[in-house]
Backbone as numpy.savetxt, mean C-alpha at the origin, in Angstrom:
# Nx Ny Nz CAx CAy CAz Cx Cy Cz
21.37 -2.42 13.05 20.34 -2.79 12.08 19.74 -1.57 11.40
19.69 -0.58 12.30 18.71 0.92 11.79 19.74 1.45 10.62
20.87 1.19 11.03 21.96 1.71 9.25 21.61 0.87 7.97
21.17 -0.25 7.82 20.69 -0.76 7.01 19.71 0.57 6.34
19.44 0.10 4.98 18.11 0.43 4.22 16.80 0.00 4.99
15.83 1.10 4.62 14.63 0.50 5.35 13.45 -0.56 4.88
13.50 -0.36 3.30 13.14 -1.57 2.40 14.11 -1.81 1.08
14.82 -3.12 0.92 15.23 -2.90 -0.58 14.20 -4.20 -0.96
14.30 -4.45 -2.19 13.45 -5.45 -3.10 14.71 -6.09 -4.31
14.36 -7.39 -4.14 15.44 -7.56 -5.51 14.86 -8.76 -6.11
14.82 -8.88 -7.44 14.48 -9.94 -8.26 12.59 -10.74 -7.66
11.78 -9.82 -6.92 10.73 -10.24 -6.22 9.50 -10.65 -7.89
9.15 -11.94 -7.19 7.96 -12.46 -8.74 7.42 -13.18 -7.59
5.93 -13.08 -8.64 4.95 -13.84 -7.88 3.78 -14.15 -8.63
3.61 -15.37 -8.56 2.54 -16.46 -9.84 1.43 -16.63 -8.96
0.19 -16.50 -9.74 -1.14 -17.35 -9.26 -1.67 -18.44 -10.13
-2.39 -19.07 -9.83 -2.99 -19.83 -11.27 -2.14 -21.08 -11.07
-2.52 -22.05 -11.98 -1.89 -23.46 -12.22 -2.17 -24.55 -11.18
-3.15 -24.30 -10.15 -3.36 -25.08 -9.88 -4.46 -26.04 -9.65
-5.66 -26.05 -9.45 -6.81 -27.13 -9.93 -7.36 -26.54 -11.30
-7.16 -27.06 -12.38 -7.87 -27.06 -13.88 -9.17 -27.47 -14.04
-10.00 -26.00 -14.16 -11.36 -25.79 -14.09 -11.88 -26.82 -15.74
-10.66 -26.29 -16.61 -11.01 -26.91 -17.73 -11.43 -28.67 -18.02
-10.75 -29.31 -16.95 -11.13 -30.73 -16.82 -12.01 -30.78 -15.98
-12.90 -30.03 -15.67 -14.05 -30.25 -14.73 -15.60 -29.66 -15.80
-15.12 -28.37 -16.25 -16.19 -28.24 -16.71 -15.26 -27.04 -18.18
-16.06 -27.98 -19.31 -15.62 -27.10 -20.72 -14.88 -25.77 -21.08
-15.90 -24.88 -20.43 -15.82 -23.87 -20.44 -15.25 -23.06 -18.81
-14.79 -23.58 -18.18 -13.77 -23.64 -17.18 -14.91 -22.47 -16.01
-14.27 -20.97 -15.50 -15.19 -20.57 -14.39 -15.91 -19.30 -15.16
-17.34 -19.37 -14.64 -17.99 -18.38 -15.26 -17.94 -18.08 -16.68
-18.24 -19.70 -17.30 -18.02 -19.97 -18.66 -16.79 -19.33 -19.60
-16.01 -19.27 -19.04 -14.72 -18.55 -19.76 -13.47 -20.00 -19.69
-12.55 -19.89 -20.92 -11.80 -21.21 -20.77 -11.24 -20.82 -19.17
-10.59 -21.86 -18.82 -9.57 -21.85 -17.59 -8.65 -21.40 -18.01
-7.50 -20.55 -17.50 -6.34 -19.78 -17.06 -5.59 -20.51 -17.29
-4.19 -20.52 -17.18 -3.18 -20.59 -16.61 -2.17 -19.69 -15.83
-1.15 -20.30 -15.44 -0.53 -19.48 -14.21 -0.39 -17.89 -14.86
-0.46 -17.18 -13.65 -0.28 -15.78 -14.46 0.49 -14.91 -13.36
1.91 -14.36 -14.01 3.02 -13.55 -13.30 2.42 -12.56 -12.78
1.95 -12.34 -11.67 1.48 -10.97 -10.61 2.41 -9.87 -10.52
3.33 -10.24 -9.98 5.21 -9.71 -9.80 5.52 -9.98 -10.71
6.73 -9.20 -11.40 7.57 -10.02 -12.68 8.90 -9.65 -11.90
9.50 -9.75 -11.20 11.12 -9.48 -11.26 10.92 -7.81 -10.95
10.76 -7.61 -9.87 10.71 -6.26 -8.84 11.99 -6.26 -8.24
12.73 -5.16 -8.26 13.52 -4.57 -7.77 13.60 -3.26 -7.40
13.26 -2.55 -6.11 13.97 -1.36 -5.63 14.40 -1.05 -4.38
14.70 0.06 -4.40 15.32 0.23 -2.71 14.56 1.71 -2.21
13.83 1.56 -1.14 13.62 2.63 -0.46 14.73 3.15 0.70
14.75 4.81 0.81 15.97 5.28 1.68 15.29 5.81 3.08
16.09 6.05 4.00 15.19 6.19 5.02 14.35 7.49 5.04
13.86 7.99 5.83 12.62 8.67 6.08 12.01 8.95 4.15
11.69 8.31 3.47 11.57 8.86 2.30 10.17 8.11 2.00
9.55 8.94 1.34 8.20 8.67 1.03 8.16 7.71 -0.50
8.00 7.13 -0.44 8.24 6.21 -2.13 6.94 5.69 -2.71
6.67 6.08 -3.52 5.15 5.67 -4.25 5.14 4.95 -5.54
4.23 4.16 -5.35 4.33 2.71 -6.65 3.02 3.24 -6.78
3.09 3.44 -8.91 1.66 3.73 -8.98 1.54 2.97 -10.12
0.28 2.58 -10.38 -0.05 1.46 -11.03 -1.84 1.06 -11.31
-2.80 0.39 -12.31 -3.51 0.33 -11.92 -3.99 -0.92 -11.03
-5.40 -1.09 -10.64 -6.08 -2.15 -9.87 -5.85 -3.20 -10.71
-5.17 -4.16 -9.71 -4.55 -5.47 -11.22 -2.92 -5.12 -11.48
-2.43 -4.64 -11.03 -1.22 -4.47 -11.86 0.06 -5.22 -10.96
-0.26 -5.66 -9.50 0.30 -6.33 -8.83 0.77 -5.33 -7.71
0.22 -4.09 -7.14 0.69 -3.32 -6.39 0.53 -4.27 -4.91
-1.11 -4.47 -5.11 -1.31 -4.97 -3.62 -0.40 -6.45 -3.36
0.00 -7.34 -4.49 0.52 -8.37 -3.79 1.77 -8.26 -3.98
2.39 -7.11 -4.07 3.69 -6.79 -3.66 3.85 -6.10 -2.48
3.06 -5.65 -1.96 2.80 -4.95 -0.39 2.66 -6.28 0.52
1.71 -7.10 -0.03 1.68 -8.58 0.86 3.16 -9.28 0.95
3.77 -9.40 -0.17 4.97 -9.95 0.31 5.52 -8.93 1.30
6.03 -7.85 0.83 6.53 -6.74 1.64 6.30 -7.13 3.01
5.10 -6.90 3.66 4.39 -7.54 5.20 4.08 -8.66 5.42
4.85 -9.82 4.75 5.13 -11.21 5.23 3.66 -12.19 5.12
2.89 -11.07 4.14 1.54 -12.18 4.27 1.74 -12.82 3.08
2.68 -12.40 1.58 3.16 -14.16 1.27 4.12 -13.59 0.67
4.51 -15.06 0.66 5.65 -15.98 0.02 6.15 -15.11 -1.40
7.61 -14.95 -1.67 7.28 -14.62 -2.96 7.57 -16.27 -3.43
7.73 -16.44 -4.75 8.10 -16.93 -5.71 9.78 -17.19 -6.42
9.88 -15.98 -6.04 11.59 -15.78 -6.49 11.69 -14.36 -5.80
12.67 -13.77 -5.74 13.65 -13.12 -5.18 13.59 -12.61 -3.59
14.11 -11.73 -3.23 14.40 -11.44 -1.98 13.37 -10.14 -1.36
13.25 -9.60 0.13 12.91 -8.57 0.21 13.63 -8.43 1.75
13.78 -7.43 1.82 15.05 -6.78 3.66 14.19 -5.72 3.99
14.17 -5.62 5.25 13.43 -4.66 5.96 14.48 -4.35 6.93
15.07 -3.17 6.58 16.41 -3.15 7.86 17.27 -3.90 7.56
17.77 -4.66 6.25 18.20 -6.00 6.62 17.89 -7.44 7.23
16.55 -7.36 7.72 16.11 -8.18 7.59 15.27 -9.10 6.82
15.50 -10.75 6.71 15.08 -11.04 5.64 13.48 -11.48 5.87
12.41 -10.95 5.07 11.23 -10.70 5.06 10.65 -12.65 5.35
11.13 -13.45 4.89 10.64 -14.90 4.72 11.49 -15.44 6.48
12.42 -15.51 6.38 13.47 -16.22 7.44 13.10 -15.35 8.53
13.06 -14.07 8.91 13.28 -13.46 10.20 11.23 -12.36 10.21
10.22 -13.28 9.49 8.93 -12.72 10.00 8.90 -12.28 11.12
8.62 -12.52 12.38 8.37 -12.33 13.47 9.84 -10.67 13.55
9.95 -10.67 13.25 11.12 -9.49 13.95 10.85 -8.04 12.90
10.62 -8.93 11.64 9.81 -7.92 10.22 8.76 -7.49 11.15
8.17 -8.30 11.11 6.63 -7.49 11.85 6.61 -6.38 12.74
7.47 -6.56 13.77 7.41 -5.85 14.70 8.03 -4.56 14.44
8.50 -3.91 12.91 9.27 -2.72 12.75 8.13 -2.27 11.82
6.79 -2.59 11.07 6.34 -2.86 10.11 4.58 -2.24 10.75
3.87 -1.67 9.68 2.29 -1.97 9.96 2.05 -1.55 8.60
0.64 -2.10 8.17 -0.04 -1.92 6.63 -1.01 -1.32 7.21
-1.34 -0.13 6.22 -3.18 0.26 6.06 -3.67 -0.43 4.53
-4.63 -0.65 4.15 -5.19 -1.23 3.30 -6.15 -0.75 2.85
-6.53 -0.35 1.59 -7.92 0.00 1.05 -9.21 -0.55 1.63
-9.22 -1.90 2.17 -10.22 -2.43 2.87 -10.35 -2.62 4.17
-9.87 -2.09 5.21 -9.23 -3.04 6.43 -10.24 -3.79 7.00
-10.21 -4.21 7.82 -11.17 -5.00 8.78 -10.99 -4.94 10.49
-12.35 -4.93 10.39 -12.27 -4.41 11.96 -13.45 -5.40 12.39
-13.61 -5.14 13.94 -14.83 -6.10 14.39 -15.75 -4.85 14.39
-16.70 -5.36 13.39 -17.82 -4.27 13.40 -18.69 -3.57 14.79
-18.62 -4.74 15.19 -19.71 -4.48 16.42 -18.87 -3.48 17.99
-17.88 -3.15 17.74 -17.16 -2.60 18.88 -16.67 -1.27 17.70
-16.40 -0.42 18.68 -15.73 0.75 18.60 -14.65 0.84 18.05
-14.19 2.18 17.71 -13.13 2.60 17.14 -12.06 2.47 18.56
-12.19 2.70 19.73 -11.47 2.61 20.96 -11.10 1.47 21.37
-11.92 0.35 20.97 -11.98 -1.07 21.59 -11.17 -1.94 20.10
-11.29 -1.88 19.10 -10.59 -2.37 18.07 -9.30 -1.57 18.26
-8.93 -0.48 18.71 -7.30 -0.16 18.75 -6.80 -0.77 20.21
-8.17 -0.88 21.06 -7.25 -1.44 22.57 -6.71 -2.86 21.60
-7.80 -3.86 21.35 -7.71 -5.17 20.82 -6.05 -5.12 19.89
-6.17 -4.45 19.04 -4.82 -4.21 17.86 -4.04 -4.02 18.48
-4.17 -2.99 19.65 -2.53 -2.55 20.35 -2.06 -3.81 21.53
-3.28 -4.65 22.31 -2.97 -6.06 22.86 -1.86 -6.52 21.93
-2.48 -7.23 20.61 -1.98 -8.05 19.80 0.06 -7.69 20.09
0.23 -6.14 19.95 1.17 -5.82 19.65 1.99 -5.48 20.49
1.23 -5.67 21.61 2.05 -5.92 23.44 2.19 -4.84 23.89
1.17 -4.04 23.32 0.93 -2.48 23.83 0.23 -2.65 25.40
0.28 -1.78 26.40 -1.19 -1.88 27.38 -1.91 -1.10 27.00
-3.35 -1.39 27.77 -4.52 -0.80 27.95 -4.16 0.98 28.29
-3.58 1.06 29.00 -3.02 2.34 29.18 -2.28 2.92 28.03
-1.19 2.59 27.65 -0.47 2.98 26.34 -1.58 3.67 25.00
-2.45 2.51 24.80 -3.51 2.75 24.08 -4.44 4.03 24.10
-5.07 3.91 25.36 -5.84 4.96 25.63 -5.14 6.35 25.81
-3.84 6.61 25.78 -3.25 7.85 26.24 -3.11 8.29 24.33
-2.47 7.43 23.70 -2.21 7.65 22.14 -3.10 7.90 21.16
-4.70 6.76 21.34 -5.65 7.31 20.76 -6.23 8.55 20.24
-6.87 8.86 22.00 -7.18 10.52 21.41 -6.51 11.28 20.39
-5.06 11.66 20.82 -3.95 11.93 20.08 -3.90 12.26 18.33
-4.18 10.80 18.47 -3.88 10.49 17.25 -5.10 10.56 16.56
-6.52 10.23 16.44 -7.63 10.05 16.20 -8.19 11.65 15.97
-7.79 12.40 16.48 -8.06 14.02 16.89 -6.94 14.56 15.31
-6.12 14.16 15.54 -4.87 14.51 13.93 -5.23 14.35 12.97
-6.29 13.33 12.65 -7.06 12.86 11.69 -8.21 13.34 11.60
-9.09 14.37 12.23 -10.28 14.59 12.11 -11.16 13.88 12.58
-10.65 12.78 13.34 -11.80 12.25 14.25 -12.05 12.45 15.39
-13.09 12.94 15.59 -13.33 13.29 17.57 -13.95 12.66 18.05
-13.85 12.24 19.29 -13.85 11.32 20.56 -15.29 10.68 20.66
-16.35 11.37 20.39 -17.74 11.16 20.58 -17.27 10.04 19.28
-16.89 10.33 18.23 -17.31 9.25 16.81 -16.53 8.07 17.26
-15.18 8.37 18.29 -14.66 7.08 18.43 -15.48 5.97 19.17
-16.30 6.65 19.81 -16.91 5.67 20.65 -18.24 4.98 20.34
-18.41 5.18 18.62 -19.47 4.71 17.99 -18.93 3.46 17.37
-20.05 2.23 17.32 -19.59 1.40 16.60 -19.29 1.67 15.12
-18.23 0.71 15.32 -17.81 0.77 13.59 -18.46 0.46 12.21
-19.25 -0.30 12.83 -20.54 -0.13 11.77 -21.27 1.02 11.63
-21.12 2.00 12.44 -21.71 3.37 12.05 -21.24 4.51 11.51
-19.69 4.20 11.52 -19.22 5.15 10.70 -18.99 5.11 9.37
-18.97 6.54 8.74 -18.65 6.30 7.39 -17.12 5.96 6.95
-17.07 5.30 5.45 -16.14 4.85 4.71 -14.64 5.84 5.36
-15.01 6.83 5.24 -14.12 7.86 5.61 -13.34 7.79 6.65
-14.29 8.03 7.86 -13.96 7.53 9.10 -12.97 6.33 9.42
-13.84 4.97 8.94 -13.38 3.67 9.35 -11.99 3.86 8.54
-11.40 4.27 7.38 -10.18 4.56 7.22 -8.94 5.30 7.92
-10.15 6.58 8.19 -8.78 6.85 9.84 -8.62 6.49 10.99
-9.78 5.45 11.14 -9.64 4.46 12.46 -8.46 3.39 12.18
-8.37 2.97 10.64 -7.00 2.19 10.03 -5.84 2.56 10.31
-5.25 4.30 9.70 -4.59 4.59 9.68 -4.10 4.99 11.48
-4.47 4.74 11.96 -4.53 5.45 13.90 -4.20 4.12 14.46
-4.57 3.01 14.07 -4.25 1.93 14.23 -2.97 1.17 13.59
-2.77 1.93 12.69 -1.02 1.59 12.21 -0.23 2.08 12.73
-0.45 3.41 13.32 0.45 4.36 13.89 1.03 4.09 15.31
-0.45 3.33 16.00 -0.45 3.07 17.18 1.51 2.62 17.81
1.58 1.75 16.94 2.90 1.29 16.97 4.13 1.62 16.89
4.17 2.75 16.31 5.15 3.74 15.93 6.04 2.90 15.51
5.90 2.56 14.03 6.55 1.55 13.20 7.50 2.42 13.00
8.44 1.97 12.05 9.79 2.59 11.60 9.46 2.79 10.03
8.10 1.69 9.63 8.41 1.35 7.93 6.55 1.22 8.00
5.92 2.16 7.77 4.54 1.72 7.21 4.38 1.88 5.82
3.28 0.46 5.34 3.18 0.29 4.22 1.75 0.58 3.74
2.02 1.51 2.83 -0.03 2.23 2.94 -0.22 2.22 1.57
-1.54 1.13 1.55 -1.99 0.20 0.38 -3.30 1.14 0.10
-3.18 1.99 -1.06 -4.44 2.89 -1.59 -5.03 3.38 -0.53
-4.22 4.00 0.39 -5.41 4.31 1.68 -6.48 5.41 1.62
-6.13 5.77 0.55 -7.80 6.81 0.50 -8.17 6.59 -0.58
-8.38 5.59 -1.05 -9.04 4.74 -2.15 -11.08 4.68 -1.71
-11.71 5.67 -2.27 -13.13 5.84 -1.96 -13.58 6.84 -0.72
-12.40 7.19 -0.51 -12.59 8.61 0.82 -13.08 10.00 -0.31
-14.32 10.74 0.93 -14.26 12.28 0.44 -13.44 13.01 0.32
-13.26 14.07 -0.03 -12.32 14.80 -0.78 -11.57 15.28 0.96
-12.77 16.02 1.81 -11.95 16.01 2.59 -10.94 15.38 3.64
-11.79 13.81 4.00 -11.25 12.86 4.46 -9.92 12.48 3.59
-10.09 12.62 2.40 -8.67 12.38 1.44 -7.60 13.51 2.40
-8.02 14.28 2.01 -6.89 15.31 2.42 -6.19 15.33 3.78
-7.27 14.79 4.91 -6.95 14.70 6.29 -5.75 13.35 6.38
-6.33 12.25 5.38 -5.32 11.08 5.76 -4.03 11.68 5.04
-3.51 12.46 3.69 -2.60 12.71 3.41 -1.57 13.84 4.07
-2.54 14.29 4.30 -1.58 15.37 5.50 -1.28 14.86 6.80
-1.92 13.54 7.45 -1.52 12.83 8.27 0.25 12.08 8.00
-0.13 11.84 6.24 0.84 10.45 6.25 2.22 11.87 6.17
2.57 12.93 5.68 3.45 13.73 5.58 3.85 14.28 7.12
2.88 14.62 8.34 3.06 14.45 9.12 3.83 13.02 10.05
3.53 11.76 9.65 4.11 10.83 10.51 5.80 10.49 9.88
6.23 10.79 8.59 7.39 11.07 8.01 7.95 12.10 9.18
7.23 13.51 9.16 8.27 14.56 9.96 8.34 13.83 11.57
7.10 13.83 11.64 7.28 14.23 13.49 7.98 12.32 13.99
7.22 11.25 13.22 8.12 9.58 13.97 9.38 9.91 12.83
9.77 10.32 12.14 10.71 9.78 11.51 10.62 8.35 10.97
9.40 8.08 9.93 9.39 7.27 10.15 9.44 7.00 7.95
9.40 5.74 7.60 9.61 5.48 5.91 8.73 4.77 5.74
7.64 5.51 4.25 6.41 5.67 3.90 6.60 4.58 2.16
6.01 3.56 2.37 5.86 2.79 0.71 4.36 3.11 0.94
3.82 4.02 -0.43 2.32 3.82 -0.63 2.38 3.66 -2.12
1.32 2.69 -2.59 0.81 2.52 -3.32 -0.90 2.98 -4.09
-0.98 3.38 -5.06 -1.85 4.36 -5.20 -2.03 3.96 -6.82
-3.10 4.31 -7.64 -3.39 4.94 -9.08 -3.73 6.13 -8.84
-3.92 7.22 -8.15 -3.95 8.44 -7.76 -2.49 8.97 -8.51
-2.10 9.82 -9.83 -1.06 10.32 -9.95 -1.08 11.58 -9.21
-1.86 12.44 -9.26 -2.55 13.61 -8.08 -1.90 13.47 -6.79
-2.26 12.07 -6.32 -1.85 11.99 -4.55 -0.06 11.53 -4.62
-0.09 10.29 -5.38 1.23 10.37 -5.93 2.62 11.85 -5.74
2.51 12.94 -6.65 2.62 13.59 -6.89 2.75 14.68 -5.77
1.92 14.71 -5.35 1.38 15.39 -4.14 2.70 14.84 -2.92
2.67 13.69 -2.48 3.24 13.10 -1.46 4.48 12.19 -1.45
5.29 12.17 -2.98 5.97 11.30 -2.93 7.39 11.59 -3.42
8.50 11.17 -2.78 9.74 11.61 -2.93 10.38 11.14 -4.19
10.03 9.75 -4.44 10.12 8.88 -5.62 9.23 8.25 -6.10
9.29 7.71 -7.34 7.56 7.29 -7.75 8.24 5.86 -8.86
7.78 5.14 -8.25 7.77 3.93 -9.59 6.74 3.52 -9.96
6.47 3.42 -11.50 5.49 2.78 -12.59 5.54 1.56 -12.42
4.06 0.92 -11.69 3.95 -0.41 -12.15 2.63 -0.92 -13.04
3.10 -1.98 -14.03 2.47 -1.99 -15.13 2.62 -3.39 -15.54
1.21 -4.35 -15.39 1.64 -5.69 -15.98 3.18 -6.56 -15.04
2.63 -6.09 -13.67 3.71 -6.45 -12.57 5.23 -6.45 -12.67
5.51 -5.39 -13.38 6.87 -5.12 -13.86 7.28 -3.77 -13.53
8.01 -3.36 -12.98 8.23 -1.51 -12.65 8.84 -1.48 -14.30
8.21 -0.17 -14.35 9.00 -0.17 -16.17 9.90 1.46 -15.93
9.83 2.22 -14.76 10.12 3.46 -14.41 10.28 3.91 -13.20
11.36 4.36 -12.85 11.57 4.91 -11.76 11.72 5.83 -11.12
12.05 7.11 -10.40 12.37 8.74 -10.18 11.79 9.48 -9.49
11.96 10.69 -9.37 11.51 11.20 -8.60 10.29 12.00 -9.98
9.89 12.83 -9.58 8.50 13.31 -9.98 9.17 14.60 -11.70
10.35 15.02 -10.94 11.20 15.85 -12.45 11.82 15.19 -13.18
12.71 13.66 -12.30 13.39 12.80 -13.35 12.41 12.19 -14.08
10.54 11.95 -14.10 9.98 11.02 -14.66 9.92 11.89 -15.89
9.18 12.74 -15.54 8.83 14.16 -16.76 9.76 14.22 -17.88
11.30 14.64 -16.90 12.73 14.59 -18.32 12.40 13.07 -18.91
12.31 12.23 -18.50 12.25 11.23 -19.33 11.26 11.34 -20.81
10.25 11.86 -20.70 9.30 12.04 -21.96 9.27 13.38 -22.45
9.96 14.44 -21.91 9.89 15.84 -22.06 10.14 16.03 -23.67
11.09 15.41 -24.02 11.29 15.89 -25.90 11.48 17.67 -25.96
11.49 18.49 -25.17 11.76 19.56 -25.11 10.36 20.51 -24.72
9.87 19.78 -24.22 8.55 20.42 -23.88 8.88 20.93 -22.31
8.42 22.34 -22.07 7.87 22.12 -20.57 7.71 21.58 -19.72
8.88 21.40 -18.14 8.37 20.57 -17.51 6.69 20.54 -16.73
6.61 21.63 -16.65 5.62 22.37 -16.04 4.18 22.11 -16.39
4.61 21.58 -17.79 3.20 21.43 -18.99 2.97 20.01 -18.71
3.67 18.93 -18.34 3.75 17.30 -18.59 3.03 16.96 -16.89
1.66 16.23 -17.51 1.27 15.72 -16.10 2.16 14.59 -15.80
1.78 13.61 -14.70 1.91 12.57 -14.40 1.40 11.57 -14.85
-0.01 11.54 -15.25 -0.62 10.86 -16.42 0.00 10.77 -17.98
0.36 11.50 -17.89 0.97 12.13 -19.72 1.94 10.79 -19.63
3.03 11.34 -18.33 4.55 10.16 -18.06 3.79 9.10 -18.12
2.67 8.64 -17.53 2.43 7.11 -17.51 2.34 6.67 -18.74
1.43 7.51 -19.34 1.12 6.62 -20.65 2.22 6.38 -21.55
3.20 7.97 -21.57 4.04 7.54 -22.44 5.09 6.23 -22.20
5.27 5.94 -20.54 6.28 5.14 -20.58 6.03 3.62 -20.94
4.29 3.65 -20.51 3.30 2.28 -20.36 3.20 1.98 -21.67
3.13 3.10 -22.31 2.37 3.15 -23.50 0.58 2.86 -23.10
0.04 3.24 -22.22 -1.59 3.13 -21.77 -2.21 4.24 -20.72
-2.95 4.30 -20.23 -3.58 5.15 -19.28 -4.08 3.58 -17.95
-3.51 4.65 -17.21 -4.22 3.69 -15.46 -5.71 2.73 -16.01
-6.42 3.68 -16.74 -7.92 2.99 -16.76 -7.85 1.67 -17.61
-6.21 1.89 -18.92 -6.56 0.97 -19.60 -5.52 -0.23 -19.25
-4.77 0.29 -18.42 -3.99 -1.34 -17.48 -4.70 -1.73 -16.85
-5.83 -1.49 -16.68 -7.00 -2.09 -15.29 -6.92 -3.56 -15.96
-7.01 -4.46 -14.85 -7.08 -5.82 -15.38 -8.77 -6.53 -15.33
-8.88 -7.53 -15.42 -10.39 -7.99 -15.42 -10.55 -8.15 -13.81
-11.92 -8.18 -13.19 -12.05 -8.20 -12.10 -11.82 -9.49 -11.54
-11.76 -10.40 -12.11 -11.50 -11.68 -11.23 -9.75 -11.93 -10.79
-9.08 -10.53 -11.49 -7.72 -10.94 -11.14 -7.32 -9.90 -10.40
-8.73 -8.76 -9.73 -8.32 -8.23 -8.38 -7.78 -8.63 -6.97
-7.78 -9.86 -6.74 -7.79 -10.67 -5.78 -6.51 -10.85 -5.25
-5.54 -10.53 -6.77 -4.30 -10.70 -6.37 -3.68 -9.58 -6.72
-4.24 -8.43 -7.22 -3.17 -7.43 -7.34 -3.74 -6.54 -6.75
């Protein structure tokens, strides 16, 4: 199974909308705006990640990053096409996906009222870890990240934004997945907490051997951490490459040296990250 690819994607779409019509209830449908109709999240995604390789989808808030990570980790359904993890198929063989698999998330959730120690015993239960296993890996790992032992043992309601993110990321690791999927994970971290989780995620590539999908509007972190980079835009990859093939693509004879990553987006988008941002009520799904 491990000779397989570690993620491919093919023909993946995914619709929200179309189903109770606000407009036959009330005129002006929700929050006085007409009612919707269905609206393509995914449009027909296709790629393949290779093993140990860091692969970054960048895109803005809205553009369908996050509910292409949800299919990815079996929390839904697509619509149309396929997704393999190892060869395995993401819908038919869940339970076996999972277990090669962990997400960090821009938001995670934890039980507030317990510790950073007691939410990874709880997480590593779930995952048929012991109590022992847990407690030997923690420190470990929690210490790699800039967190020390006194903060682990504070409730999680007391730590900062920062923190409770590398209590996320320590908690994905716990598992020593083969394939983690890291959804904006330093999305509202300090500069230095930024830096601690990214030099973490380049670390768990070398030392587990392990294959990194993050998703980001960060072209900076992007850039910074990623072997390949695809443009997503209006839930469609419109670009693919590594960080010199994106550049030759818009170069016209300019400098590679001179062409940000921003520059490539817009030219390929034709927009800037800020101006693919979608309206906030259709964060929910991308």
């Amino acid at each position: 199974m491990m000779d397989e690819l570690p993620l491919t994607a093919a023909g993946v779409a995914k619709t929200f909308g179309g189903g109770f019509d606000y407009g036959r209830l009330l005129p002006w449908g929700r929050n006085g705006r007409a009612a919707e109709g269905p609206r393509r999240v995914v449009d027909d995604v296709s790629f393949e990640i290779r093993r140990r390789e860091i692969f970054g989808v960048i895109g803005a808030n809205g553009s369908g990053k996050s509910t292409l990570i949800r299919i990815i980790s079996t929390l839904l359904l697509p619509d149309a096409g396929e997704v393999r993890i190892f060869g395995l198929d993401v819908v038919r063989d869940t339970m076996r996906v999972r277990a090669l698999i962990n997400r960090v998330s821009a938001d995670p959730s934890f039980f507030r009222n317990m510790n950073a120690l007691e939410n990874l015993l709880f997480f590593g239960k779930v995952y048929g870890l012991s109590g022992r296993d847990v407690r030997e890996r923690s420190p470990r790992i929690l210490a790699r990240l800039g967190l020390d032992w006194e903060q682990a043992l504070e409730p999680m309601s007391h730590l900062s934004r920062g923190q409770q993110q590398k209590v996320a990321v320590a908690r994905a690791l716990l598992t020593s997945p083969v394939l983690m999927l890291l959804d904006e994970p330093t999305t509202g971290l300090d500069p230095r907490s930024k830096r601690d989780v990214q030099s973490f995620v380049r670390e768990v590539r070398e030392e587990h051997d392990a294959t990194i999908l993050l998703t980001t509007h960060d072209m900076e972190e992007a850039e910074l951490l990623c072997d390949r980079i695809a443009f997503l835009s209006g839930g469609r990859i419109v670009a693919e490459g590594t960080p010199v093939e994106l550049r030759r693509m818009v170069a016209a004879g300019r400098p590679l040296d001179e062409i940000t990553m921003e520059t490539v987006f817009m030219e390929l988008t034709g927009r800037s990250v800020e101006e693919d941002e979608e309206p906030q009520e259709v964060l929910a799904h991308g």
